[in-house]
Coordinates of C-alpha atoms in Angstrom, one line a residue:
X1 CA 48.3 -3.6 1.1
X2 CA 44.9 -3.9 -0.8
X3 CA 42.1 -4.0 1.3
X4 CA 38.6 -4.6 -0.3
X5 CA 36.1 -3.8 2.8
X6 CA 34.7 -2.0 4.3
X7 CA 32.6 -2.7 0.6
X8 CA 29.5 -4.1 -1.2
X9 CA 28.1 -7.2 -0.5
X10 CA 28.8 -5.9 3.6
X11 CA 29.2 -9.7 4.5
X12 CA 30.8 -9.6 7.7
X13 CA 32.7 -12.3 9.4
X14 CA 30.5 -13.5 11.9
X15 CA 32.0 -12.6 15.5
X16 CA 31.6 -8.9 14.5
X17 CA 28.2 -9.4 12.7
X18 CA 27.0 -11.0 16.2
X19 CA 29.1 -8.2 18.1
X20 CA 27.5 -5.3 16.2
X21 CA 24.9 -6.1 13.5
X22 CA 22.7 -8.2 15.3
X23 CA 22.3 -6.1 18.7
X24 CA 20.1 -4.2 15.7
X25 CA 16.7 -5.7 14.3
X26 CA 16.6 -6.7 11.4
X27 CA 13.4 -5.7 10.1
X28 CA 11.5 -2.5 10.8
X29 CA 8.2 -1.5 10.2
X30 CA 8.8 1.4 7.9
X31 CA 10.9 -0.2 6.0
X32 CA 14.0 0.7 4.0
X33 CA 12.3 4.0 3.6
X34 CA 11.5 5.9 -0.1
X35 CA 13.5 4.5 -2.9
X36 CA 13.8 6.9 -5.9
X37 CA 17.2 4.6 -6.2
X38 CA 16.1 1.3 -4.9
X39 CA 18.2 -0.4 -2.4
X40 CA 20.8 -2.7 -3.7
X41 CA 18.8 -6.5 -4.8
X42 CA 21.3 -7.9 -2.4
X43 CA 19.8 -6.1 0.7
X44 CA 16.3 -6.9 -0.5
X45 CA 16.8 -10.4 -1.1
X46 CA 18.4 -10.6 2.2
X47 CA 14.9 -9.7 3.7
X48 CA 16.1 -6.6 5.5
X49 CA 13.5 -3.9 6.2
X50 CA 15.6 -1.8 8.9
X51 CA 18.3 0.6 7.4
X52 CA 19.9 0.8 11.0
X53 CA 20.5 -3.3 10.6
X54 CA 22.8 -2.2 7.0
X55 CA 24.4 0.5 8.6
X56 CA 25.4 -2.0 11.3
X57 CA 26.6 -4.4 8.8
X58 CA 29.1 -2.0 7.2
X59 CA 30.2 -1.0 10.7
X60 CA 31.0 -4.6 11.8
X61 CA 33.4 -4.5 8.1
X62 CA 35.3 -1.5 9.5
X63 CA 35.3 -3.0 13.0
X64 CA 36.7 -6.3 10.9
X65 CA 39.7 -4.3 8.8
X66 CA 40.7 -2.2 11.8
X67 CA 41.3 -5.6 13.6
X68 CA 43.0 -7.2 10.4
X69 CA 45.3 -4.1 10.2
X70 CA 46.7 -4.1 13.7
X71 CA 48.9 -7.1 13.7
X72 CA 50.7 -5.8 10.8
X73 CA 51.0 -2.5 12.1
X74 CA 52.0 -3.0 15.3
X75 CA 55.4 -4.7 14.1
X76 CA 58.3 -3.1 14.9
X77 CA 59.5 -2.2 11.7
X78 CA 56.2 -0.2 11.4
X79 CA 57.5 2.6 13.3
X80 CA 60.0 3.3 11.3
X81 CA 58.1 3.3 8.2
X82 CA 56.7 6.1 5.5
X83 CA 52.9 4.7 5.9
X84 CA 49.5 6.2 4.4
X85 CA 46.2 5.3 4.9
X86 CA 43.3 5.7 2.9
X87 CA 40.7 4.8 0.4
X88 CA 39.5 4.8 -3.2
X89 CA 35.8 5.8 -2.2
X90 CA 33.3 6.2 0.7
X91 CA 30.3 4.9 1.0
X92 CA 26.4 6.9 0.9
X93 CA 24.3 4.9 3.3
X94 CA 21.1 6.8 2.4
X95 CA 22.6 10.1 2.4
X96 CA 21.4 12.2 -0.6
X97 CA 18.7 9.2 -1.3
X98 CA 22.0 7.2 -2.6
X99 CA 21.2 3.9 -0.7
X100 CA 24.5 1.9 0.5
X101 CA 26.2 2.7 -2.8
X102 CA 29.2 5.2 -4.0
X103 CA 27.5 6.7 -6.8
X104 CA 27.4 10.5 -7.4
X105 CA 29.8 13.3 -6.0
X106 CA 28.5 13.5 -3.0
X107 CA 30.9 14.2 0.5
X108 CA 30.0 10.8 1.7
X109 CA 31.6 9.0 -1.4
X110 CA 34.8 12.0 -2.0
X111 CA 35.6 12.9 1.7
X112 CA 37.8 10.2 2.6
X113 CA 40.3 9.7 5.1
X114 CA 44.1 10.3 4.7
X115 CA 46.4 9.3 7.2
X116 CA 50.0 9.9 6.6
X117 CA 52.9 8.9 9.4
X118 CA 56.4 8.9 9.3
X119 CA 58.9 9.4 12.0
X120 CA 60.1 12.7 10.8
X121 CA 56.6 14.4 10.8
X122 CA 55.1 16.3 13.5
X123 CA 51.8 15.8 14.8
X124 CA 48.8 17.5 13.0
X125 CA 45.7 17.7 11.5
X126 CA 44.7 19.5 8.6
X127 CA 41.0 20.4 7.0
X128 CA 42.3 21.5 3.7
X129 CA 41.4 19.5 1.1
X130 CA 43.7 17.6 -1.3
X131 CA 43.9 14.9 -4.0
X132 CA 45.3 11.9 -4.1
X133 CA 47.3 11.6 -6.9
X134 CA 49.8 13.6 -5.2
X135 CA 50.4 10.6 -2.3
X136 CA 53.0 8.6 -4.4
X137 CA 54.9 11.9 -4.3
X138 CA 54.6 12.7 -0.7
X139 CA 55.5 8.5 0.1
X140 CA 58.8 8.8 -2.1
X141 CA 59.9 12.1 -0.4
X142 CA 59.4 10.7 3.3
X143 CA 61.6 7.6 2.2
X144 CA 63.5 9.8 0.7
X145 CA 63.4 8.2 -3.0
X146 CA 64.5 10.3 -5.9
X147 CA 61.9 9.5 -9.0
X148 CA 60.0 11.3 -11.1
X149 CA 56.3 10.9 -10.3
X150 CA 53.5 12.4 -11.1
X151 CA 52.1 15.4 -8.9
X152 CA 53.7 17.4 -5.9
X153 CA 54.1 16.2 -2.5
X154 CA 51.5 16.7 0.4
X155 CA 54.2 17.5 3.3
X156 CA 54.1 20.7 2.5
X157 CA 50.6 21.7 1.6
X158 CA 49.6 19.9 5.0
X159 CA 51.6 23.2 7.1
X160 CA 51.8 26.2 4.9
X161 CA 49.2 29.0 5.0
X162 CA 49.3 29.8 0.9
X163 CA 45.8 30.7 0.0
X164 CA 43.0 27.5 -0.8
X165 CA 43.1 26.3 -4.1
X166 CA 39.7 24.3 -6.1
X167 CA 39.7 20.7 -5.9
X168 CA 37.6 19.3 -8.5
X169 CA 35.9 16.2 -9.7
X170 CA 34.0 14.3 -11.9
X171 CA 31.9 11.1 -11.1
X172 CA 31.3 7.7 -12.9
X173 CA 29.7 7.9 -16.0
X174 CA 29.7 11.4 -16.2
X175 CA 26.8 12.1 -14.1
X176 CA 27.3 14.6 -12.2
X177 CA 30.9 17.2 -11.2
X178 CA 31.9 18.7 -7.7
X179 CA 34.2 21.6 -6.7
X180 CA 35.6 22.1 -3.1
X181 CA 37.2 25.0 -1.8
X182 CA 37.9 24.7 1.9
X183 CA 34.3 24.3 3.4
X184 CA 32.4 24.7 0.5
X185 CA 31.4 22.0 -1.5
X186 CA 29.2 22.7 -4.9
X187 CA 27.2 19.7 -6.8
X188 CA 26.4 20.3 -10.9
X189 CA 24.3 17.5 -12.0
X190 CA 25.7 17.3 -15.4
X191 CA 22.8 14.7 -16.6
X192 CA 19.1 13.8 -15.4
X193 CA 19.5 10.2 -14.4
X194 CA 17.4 7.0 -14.3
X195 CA 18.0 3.5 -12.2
X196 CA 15.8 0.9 -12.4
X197 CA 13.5 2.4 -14.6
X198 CA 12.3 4.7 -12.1
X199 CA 13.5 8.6 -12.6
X200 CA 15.9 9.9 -10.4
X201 CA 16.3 13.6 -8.1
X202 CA 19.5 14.2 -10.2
X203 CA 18.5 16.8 -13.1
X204 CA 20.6 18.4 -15.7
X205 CA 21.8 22.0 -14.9
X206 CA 20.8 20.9 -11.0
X207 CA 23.2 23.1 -8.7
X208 CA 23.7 22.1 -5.3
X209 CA 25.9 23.7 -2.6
X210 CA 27.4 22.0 1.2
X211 CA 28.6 23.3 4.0
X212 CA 31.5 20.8 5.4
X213 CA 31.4 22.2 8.3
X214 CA 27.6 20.7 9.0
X215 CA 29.3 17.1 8.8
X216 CA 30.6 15.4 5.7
X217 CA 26.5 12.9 6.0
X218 CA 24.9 17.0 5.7
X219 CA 22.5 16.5 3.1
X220 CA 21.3 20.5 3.6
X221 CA 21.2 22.5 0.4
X222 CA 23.0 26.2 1.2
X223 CA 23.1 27.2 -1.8
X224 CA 19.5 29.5 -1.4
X225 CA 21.5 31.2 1.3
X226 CA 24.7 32.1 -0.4
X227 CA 24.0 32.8 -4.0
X228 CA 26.8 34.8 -4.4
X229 CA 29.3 31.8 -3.8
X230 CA 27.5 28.8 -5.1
X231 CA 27.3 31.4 -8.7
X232 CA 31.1 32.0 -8.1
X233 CA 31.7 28.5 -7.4
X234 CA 29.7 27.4 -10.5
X235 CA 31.7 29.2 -13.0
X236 CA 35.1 28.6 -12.1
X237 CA 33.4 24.6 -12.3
X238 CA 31.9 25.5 -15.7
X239 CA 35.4 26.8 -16.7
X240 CA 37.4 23.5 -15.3
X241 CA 34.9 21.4 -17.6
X242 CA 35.4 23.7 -20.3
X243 CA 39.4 23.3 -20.8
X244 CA 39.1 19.9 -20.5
X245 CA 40.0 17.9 -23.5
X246 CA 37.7 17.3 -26.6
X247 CA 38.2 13.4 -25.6
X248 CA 37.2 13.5 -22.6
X249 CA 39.1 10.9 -19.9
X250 CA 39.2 8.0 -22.8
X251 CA 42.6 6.9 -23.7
X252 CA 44.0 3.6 -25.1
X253 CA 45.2 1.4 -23.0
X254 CA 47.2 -1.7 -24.0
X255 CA 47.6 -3.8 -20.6
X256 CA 50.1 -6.8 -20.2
X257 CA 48.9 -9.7 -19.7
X258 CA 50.4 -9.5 -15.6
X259 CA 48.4 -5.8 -15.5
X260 CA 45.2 -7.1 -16.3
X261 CA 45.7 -9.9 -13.7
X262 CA 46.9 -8.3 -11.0
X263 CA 43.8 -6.1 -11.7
X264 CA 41.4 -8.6 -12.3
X265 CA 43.0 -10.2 -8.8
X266 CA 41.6 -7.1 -7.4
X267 CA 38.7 -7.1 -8.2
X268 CA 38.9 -4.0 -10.8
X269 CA 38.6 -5.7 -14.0
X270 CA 37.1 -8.8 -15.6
X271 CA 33.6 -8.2 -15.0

């Protein structure tokens, strides 16, 4: 099941906008705040000055999906299933002066939640990072489906105690790569960046390094305080980058005509 909110244009439906939203004003006298990436136009032309009043709007979308969700998975059938939860992005709502987009490599926009249930599975939680690429895997094992598939199942990873291994990434458009290793999380702007003609924080060769265990919103730059891993870290990102192919992540693509409608139907292509 495709669900496109909690997402951009934050349009609510309007028993949780009145619920939510508008127990927040809607203006403020200091405004949006500085803009070194200028709110979204749809938030201007909206005529909101209060950040609070945004943040409330994307709220009342969660509040909205949660709602939408329960019917289907409170039917009986649901209890026996192999179910996952998750999502392709988060969302910066000013964090790192990112305002109400997903841009960057940020914890706001990677750390996303991953709920997987199945009757056969114990109860737990687990901090360790992981991908997901490897939750078609871990869905085919719980319903116990023999097919190749790409990338190892997560049943596994989620209980053993084999040592952490580097998770990394690479944002849109090249503009910046991460690394994570268990609470550490290390920023390498890979570009100096401009929106709207005004020039951004993000600098070429810019290292940044977070502590998860500050909260995934921390916008506190460790990396003064522990040199020693955020170099360590750095390298083994440098290296990653490094063995990556000459081509980078371009490849021809030749989509049916049903692919590239199903994708435009989700609102992933066509634009």
């Amino acid at each position: 099941v495709h669900v496109f909110d909690a997402h951009a244009p934050y349009d609510p439906r309007a028993q949780e906008e009145a619920a939510l939203a508008l127990q927040v004003p809607r203006t403020a006298a200091a405004g949006l705040g500085p803009d070194p990436e200028p709110p979204p136009p749809r938030i201007r032309k909206a005529g909101i000055t209060n950040p609070r009043f945004v943040n409330a709007l994307y709220a009342a979308e969660a509040e909205y999906v949660d709602a939408s969700l329960d019917s289907l998975l409170s039917l009986d059938r649901m209890r026996r299933a192999a179910l996952a939860f998750t999502a392709d992005h988060g969302e910066s709502l000013t964090e790192n002066e990112l305002y109400w987009s997903h841009n960057g490599a940020y914890l706001p926009t990677l750390a996303v939640p991953l709920i997987v249930a199945h009757p056969s599975l114990e109860r737990a939680v687990s901090a360790r990072p992981v991908q997901q690429h490897r939750l078609g895997a871990t869905l085919l094992e719980l319903a116990g489906v023999r097919a190749e598939f790409p990338g190892t199942s997560l049943v596994e990873a989620a209980s053993t105690s084999r040592g952490l291994e580097p998770v990394f990434g690479l944002s849109s458009f090249g503009l910046q790569a991460t690394v994570t290793l268990g609470h550490w999380h290390l920023v390498f702007d890979l570009r100096s960046f401009e929106s709207a003609g005004r020039a951004h924080v993000w600098q070429k060769g810019r290292t940044q390094l977070f502590d998860r265990r500050e909260g995934l919103g921390t916008q506190r730059d460790v990396s003064p305080e522990h040199p020693e891993r955020t170099a360590e870290l750095r390298a083994a990102l440098l290296d990653w980058l490094a063995r990556g192919s000459a081509r980078g992540l371009g490849a021809d693509v030749q989509l049916s005509e049903t692919a590239a409608e199903n994708l435009q139907a989700l609102v992933y292509a066509g634009f």
